[in-house]
XYZ file of C-alpha atoms in Angstrom:
134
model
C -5.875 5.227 78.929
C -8.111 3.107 80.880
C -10.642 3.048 78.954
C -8.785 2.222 75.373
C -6.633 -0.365 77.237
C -9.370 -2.133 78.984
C -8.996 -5.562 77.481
C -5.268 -5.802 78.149
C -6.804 -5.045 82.157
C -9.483 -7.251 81.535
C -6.833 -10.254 80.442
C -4.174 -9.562 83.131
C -7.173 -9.256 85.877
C -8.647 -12.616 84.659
C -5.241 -14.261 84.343
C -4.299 -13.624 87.945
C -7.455 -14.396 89.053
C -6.272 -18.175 87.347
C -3.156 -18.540 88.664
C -3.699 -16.788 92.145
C -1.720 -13.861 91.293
C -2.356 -10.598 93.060
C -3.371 -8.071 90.530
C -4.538 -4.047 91.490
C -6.064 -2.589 88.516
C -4.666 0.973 86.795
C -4.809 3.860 89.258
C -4.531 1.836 92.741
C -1.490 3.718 93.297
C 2.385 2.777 93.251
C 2.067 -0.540 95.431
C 6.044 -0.746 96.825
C 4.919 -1.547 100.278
C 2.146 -3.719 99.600
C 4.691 -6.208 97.589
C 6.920 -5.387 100.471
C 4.694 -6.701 103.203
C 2.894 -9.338 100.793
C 4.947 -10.979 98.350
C 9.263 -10.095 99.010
C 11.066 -12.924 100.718
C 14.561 -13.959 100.907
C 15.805 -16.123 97.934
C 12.501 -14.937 95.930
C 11.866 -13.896 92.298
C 9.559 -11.015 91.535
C 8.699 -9.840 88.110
C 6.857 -6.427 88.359
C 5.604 -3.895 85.816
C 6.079 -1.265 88.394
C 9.296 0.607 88.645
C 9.760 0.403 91.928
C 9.564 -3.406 91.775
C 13.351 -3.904 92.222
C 12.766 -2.074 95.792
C 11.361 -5.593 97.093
C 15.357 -6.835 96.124
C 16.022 -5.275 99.343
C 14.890 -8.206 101.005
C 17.031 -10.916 99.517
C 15.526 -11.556 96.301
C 15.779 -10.580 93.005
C 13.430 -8.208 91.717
C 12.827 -6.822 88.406
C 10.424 -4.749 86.759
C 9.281 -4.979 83.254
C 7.040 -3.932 80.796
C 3.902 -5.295 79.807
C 4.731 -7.629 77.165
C 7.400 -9.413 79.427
C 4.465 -9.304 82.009
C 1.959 -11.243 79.796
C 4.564 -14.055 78.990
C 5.341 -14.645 82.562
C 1.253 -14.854 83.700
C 0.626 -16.875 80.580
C 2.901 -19.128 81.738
C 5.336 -18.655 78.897
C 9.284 -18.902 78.852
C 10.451 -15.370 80.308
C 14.535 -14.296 79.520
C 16.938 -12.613 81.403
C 19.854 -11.698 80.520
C 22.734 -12.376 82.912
C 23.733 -8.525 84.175
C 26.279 -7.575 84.940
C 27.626 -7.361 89.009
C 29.069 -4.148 90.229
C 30.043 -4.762 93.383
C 29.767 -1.799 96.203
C 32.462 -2.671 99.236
C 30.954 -0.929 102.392
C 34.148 -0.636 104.871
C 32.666 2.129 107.710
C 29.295 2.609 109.352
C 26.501 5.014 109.555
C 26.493 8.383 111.278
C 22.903 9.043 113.073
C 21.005 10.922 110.718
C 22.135 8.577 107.516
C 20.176 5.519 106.029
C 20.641 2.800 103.460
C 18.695 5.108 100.987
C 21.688 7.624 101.471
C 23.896 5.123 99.996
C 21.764 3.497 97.627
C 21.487 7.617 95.785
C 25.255 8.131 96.215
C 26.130 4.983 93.999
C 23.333 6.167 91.941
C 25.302 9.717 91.406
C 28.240 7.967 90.679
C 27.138 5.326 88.590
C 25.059 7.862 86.190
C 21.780 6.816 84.692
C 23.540 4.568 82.144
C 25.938 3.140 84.307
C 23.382 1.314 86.662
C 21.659 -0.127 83.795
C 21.813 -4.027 83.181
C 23.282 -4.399 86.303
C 22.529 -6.258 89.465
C 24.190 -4.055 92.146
C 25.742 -6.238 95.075
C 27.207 -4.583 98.427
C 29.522 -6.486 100.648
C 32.321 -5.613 103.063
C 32.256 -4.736 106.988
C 29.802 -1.832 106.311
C 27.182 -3.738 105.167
C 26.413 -4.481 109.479
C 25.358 -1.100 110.171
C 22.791 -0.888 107.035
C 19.991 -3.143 108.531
């Protein structure tokens, strides 16, 4: 795939290059914690063609991956739409027990949401349980 793709590389290398985007070429690896450490901040907006992209909305700001067409409009500077998802909101009313984590409750919503029932969606918890997640 590299090799019959290699101008669509060549253009997204050379356009972050021009607009001082970080760019790691195919086969560096999934790069979750590098955006993590690098490029997630409160109140941010990332647009990712990574999957795990909407991990970095763990920080405070929204996050959302996409494929490479909606990639080349944002680096080329071009209008880029969203539409408006929809919120479910996730009230969070006890704490966590010792050997439980945030992921724990991020995969039970996913269970009971389904694979379609996440989708389009911005997911939004809240309530006195939210505390004992960070």
């Amino acid at each position: 795939a590299v090799e019959a793709h290699q101008e669509v590389y060549d253009f997204l290398r050379i356009a972050s290059a021009k607009y001082g985007l970080g760019f790691w070429k195919p086969g560096s690896g999934i790069i979750h914690q590098v955006v993590l450490e690098n490029y997630a901040f409160p109140g941010g907006l990332l647009v990712g063609t990574d999957s795990h992209s909407p991990n970095t909305g763990g920080l405070g700001m929204l996050a959302v991956g996409v494929g490479g067409a909606d990639a080349v409009d944002v680096m080329a500077n071009m209008p880029w739409e969203l539409k408006a998802p929809k919120c479910i909101g996730v009230k969070l009313t006890g704490a966590l027990h010792d050997w439980t984590s945030s992921k724990d409750v991020i995969l039970k919503v996913a269970e009971i949401l389904g694979v379609k029932g996440g989708t389009g969606a911005a997911i939004e918890y809240f309530g006195p349980g939210v505390d004992s997640i960070s």
